Short mmCIF file of C-alpha atoms and ligand atoms in Angstrom, two decimals:
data_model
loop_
_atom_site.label_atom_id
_atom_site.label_comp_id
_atom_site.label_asym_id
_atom_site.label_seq_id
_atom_site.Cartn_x
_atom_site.Cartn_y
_atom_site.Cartn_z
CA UNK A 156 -48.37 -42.96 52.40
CA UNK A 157 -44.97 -44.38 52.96
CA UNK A 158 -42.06 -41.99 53.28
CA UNK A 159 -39.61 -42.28 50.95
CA UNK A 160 -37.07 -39.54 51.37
CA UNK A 161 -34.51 -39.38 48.16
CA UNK A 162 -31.32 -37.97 49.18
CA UNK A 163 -29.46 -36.68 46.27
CA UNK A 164 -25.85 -36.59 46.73
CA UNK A 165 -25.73 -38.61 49.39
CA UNK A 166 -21.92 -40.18 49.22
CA UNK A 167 -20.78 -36.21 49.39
CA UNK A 168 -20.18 -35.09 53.25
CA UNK A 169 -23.42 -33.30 53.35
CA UNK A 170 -25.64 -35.84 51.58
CA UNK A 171 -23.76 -38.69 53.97
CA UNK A 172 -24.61 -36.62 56.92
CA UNK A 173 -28.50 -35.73 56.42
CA UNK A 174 -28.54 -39.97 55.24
CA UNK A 175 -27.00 -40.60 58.33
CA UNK A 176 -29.08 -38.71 60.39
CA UNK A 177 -32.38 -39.91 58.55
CA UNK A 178 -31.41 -43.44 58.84
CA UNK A 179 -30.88 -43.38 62.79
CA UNK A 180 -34.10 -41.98 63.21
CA UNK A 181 -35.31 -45.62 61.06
CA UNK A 182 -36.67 -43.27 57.99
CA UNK A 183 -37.04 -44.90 54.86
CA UNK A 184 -34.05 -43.24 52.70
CA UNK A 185 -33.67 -43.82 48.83
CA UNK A 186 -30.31 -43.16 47.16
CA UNK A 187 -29.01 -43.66 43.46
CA UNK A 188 -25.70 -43.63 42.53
CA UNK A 189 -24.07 -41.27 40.01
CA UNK A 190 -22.90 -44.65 38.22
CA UNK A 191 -26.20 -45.31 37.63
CA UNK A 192 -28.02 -41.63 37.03
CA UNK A 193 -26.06 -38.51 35.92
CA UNK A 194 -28.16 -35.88 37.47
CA UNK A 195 -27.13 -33.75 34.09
CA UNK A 196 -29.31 -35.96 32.03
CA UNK A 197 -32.96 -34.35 32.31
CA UNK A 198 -34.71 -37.33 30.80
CA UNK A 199 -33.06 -39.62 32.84
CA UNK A 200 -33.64 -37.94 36.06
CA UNK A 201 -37.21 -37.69 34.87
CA UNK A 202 -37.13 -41.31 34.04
CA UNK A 203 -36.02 -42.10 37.31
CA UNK A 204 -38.01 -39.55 39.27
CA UNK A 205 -41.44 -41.37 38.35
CA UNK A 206 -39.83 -45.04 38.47
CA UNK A 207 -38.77 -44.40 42.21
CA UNK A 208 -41.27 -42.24 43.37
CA UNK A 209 -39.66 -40.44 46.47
CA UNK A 210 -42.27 -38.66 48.64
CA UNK A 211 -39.72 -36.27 49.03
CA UNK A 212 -36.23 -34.91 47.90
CA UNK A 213 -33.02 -33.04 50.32
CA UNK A 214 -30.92 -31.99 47.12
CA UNK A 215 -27.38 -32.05 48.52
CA UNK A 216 -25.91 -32.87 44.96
CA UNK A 217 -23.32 -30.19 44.02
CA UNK A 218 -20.29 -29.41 42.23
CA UNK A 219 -18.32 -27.95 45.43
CA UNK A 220 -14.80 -27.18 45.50
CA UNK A 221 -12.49 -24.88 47.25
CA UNK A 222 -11.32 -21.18 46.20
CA UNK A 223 -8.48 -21.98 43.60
CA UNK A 224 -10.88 -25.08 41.87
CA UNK A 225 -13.84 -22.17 42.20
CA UNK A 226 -11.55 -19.51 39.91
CA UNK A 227 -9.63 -22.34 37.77
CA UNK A 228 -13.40 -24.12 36.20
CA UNK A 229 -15.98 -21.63 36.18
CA UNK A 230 -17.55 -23.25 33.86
CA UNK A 231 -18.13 -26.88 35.31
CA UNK A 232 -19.61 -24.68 38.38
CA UNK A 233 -22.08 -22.79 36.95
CA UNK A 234 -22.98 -25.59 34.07
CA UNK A 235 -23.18 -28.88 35.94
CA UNK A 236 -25.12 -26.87 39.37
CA UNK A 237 -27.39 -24.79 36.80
CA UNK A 238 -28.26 -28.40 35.23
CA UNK A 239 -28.49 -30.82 38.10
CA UNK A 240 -30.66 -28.60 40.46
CA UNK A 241 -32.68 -27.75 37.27
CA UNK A 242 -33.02 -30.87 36.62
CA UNK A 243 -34.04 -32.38 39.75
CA UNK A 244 -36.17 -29.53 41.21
CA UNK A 245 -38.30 -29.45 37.60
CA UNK A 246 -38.35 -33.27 37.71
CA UNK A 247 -40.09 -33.36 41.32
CA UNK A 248 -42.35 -31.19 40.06
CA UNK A 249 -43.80 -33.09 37.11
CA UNK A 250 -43.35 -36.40 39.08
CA UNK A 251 -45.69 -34.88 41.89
CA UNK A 252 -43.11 -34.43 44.56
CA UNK A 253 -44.29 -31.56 46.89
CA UNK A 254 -41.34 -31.35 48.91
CA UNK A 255 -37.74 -30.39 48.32
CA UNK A 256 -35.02 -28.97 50.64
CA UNK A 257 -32.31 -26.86 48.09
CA UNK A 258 -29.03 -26.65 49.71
CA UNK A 259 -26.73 -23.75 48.95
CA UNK A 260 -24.26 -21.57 50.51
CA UNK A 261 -22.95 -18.44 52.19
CA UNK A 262 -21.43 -17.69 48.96
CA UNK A 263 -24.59 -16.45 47.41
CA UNK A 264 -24.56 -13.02 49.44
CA UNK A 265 -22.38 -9.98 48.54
CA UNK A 266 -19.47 -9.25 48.89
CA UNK A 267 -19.43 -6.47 50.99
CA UNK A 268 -23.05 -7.52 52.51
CA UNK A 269 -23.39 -6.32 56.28
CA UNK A 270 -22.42 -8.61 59.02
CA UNK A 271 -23.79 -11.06 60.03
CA UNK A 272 -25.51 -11.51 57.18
CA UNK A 273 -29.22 -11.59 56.78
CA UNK A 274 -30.89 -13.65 54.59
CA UNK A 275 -32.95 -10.12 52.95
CA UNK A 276 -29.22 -9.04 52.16
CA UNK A 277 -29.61 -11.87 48.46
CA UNK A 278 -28.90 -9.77 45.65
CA UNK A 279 -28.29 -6.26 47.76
CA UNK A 280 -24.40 -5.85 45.91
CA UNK A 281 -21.79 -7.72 43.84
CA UNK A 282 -20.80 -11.06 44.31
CA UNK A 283 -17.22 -12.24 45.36
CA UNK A 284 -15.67 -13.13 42.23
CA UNK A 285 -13.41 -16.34 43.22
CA UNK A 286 -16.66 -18.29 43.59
CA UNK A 287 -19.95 -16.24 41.63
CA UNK A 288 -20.17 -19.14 38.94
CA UNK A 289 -21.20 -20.93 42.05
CA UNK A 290 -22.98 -18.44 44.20
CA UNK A 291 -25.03 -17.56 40.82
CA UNK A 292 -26.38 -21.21 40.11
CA UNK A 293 -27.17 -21.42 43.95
CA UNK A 294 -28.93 -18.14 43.82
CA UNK A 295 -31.07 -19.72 40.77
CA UNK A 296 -31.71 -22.29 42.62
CA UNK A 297 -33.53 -20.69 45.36
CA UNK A 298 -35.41 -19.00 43.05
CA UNK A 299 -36.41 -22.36 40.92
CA UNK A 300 -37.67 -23.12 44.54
CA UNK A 301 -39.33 -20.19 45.00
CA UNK A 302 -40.98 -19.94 41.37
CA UNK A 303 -42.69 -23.55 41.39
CA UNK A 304 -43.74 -22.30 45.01
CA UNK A 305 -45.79 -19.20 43.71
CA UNK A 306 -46.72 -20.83 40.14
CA UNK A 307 -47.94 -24.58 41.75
CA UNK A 308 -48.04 -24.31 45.10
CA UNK A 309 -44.94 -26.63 45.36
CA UNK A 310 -43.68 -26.81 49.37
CA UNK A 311 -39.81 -26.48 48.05
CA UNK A 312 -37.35 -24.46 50.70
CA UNK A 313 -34.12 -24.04 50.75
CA UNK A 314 -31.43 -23.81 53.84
CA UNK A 315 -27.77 -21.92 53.15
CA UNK A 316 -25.29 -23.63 55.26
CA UNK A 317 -21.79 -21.57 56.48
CA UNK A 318 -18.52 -23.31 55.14
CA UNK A 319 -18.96 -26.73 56.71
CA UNK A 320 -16.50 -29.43 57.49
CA UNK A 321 -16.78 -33.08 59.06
CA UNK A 322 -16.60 -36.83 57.66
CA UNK A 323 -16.51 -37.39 53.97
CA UNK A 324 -14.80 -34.01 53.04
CA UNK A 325 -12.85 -33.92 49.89
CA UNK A 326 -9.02 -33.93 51.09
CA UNK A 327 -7.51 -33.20 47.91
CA UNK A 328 -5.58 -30.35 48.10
CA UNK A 329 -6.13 -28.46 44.72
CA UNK A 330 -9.53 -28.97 44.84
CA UNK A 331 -10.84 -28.90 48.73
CA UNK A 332 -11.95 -26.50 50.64
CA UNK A 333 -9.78 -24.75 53.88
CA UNK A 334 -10.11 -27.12 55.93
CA UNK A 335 -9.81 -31.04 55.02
CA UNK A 336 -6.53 -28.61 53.19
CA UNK A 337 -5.16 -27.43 56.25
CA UNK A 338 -5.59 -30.74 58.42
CA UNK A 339 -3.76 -32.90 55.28
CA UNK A 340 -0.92 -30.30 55.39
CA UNK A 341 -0.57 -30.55 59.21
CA UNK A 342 -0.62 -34.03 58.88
CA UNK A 343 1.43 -34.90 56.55
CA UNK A 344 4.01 -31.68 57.57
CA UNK A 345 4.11 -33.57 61.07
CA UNK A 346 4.92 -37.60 59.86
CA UNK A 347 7.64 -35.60 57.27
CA UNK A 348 9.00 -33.83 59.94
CA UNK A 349 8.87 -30.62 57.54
CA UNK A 350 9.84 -27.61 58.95
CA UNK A 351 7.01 -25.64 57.53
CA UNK A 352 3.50 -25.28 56.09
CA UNK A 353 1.99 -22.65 53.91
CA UNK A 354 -1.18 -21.54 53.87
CA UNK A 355 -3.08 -19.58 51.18
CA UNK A 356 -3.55 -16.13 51.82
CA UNK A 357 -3.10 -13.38 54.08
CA UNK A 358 -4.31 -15.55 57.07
CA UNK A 359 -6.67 -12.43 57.51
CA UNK A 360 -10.22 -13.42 56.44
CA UNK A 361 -12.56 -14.95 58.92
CA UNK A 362 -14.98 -17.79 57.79
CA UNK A 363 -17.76 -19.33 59.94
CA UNK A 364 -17.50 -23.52 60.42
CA UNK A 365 -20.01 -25.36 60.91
CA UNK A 366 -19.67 -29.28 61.55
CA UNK A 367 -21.82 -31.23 58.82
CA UNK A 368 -23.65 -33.35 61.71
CA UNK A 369 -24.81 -30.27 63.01
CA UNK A 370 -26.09 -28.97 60.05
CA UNK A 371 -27.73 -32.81 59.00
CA UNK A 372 -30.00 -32.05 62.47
CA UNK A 373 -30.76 -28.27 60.82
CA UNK A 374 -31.44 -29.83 57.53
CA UNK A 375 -33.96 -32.70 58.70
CA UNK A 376 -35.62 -30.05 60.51
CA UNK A 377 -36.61 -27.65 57.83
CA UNK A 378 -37.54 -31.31 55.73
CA UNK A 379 -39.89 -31.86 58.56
CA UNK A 380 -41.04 -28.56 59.59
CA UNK A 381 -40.32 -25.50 57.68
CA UNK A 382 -42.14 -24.21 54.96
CA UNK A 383 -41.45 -20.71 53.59
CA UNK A 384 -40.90 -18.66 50.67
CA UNK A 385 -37.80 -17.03 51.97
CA UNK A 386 -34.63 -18.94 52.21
CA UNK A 387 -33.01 -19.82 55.61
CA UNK A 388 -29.48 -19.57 56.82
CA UNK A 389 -27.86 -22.18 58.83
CA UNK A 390 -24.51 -21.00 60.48
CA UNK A 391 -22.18 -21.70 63.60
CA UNK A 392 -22.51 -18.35 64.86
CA UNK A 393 -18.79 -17.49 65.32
CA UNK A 394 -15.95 -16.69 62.95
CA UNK A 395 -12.58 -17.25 62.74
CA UNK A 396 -9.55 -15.95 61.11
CA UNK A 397 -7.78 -18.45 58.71
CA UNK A 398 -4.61 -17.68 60.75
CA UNK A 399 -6.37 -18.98 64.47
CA UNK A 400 -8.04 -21.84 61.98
CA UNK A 401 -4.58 -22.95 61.29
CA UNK A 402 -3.17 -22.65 64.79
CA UNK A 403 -6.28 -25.13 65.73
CA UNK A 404 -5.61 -27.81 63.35
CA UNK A 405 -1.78 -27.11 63.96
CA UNK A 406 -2.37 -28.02 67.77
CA UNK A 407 -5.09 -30.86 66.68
CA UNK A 408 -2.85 -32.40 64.67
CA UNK A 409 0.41 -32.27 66.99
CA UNK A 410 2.43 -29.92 64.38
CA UNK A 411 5.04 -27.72 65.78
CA UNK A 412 6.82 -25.77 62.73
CA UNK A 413 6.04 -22.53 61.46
CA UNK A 414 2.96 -21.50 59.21
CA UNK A 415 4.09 -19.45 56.30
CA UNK A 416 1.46 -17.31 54.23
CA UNK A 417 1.74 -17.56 50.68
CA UNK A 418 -0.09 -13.90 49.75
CA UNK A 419 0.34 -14.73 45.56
CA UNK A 420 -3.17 -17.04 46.60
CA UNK A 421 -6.34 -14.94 46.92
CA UNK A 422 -7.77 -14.19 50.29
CA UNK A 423 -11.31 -14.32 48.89
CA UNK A 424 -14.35 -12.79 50.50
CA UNK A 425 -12.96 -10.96 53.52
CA UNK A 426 -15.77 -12.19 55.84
CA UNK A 427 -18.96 -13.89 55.79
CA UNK A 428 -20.82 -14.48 59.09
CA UNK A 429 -24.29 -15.59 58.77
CA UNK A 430 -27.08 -13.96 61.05
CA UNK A 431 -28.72 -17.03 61.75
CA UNK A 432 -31.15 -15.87 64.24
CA UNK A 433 -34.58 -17.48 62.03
CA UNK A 434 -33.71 -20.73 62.58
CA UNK A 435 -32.43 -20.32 66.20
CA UNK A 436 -35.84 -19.07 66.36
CA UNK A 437 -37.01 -22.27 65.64
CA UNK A 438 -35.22 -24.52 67.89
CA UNK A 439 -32.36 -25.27 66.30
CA UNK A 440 -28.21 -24.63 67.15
CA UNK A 441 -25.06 -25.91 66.59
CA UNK A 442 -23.83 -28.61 69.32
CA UNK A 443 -20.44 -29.96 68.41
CA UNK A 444 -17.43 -26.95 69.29
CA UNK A 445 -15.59 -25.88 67.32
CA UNK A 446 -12.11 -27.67 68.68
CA UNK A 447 -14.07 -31.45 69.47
CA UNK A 448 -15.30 -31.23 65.85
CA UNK A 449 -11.85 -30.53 64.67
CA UNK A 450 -10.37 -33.57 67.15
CA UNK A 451 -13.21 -36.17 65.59
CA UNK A 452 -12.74 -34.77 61.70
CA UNK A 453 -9.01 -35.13 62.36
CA UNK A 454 -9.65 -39.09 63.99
CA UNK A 455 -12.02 -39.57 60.41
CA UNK A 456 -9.11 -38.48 58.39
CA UNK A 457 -6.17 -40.50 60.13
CA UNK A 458 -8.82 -43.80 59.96
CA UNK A 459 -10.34 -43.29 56.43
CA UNK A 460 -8.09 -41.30 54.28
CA UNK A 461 -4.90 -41.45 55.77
CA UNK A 462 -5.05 -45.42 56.31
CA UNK A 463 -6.44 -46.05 52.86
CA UNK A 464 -3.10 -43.42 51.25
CA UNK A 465 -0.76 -45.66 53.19
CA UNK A 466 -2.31 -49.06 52.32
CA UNK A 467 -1.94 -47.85 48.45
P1 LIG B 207 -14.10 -19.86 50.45
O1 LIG B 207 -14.66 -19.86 51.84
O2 LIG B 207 -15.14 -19.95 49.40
O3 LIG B 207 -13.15 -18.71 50.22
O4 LIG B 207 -13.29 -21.23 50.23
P2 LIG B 207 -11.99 -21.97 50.82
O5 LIG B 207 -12.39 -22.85 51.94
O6 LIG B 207 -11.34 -22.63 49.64
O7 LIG B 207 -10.99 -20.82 51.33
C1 LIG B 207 -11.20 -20.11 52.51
C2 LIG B 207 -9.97 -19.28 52.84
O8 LIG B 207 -8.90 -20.14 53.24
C3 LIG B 207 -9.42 -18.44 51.67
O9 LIG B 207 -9.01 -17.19 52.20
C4 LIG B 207 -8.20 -19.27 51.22
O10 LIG B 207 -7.22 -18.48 50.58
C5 LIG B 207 -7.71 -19.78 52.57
N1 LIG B 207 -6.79 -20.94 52.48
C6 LIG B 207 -5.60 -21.03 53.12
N2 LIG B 207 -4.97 -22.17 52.81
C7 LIG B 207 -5.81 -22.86 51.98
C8 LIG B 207 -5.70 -24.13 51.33
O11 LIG B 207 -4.72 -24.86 51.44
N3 LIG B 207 -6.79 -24.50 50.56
C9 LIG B 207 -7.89 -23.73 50.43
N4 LIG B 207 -8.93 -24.17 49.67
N5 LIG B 207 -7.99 -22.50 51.01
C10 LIG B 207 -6.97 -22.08 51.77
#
């Protein structure tokens, strides 16, 4: 049979990435726009599900956002995820698609879950409350995955990434994540000449980066080879503190102010370092550092965001 691999979410950075990826290797990748099907819409997604036919689905759709957007809308995180993976994993299902990859996150483990963190430490302890509307429609969705595994036999996995970063990140600044935040503030600090540039936080918690392309090469794997009940973490192996994060981009960027800490914004989880020994296991690890995937995110930005601000 014909592959026909449906990426869903594929204009987000981690959809683009894993399409990307795919389409160098000359696989046969189907896409729909959001114009066109709201992933919300169950009898739509059914509709289009058996129209289209993938022969398999990477679900990289998501409602992602950064800390503050996490806290301010808990309720567009935990309805629109909840719905869309519902949606699409239950729709495979009935249209006789026997493979799915679920992405989720770090977020889904505890709090206060021992470092690094194993994937057997799901649902050990409380969640970190800035993002659980999140981390609790990601933890269903494992389990959707894991439930139409033991009821039908369905070949559905899913792969939690660290926080990732790379081409196609969101780079508004009340909504993104750390760091497309962090290199816009540099940025724009440095053509301002400002004098300064806060960052949220104590600058104390450490978060592990991974560069999207080096995830996409993680992600096509488990789609080609992996097959388990258990979910499977995907993670740089290293942490940093926000405070050396924004030192990096500071340098990247040619900044050479001060960095003020603005401690009224929460620090979040104080650390979340995935043991991602299972799929090292397996062949797989991270091969873009840490400061060349900064440098080429940084090069994305100036040629795709910061071009188009300037043209507008
Ligand atoms: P998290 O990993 O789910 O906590 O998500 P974020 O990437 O939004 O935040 C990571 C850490 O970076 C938190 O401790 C934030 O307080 C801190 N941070 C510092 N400055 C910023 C900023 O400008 N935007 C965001 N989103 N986080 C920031």
């Amino acid at each position: 049979m014909d592959e026909r691999i449906w990426v869903a979410g594929h204009r987000g950075m981690v959809g683009s990435a894993i399409t990307r990826l795919f389409c160098s290797q000359g696989r046969n990748v189907i896409t729909v726009d959001r114009s066109i099907l709201d992933l919300r819409k169950q009898d739509e997604v059914e509709f289009w599900l058996r129209a289209n036919k993938p022969t398999s689905i990477v679900f990289a759709a998501a409602k992602v956002g950064g800390i503050i957007a996490n806290s301010t809308y808990p309720a567009d995180f935990i309805y629109d995820n909840l719905t869309i993976q519902t949606n699409v994993i239950h729709g495979a299902h009935k249209a006789g698609v026997d493979r799915l990859v679920f992405l989720g996150s770090s977020c889904i483990y505890p709090k206060f879950a021992e470092q690094p963190i194993k994937e057997s430490s799901l649902l050990t302890g409380p969640l970190e409350p800035t993002n659980e509307w999140y981390a609790i429609a990601k933890i269903s969705g494992i389990m959707t995955c894991q439930a139409y595994r033991k009821q039908y036999g369905r070949r559905y996995v899913s792969v939690m990434p660290c926080n990732l970063y790379g081409p196609n990140d969101n780079f508004n600044l009340e909504t993104s994540h750390v760091m497309p935040a962090l290199m816009r503030k540099f940025h724009e600090a440095k053509v301002t000449s400002a004098k300064e540039v806060v960052v949220w936080g104590t600058g104390a918690p450490l978060r592990e980066f991974l560069h999207v392309d080096d995830l996409a090469r993680g992600v096509v794997w488990c789609h080609d080879n992996y097959d388990e009940y258990e979910h499977i973490n995907c993670g740089a192996g290293f942490d940093v503190t926000i405070r050396e994060l924004a030192e990096t981009i500071a340098r990247v960027v040619g900044f050479s102010g001060d960095i003020v800490f603005d401690v009224s914004k929460p620090d979040g989880t104080p650390r979340k370092i995935m043991d991602s020994s299972r799929i090292r296991a397996l062949g797989w690890k991270p091969e873009i550092s840490f400061d060349d995937g900064i440098a080429s995110t940084y090069r994305w930005y100036l040629a795709n965001i910061d071009a188009k601000n300037r043209a507008a």
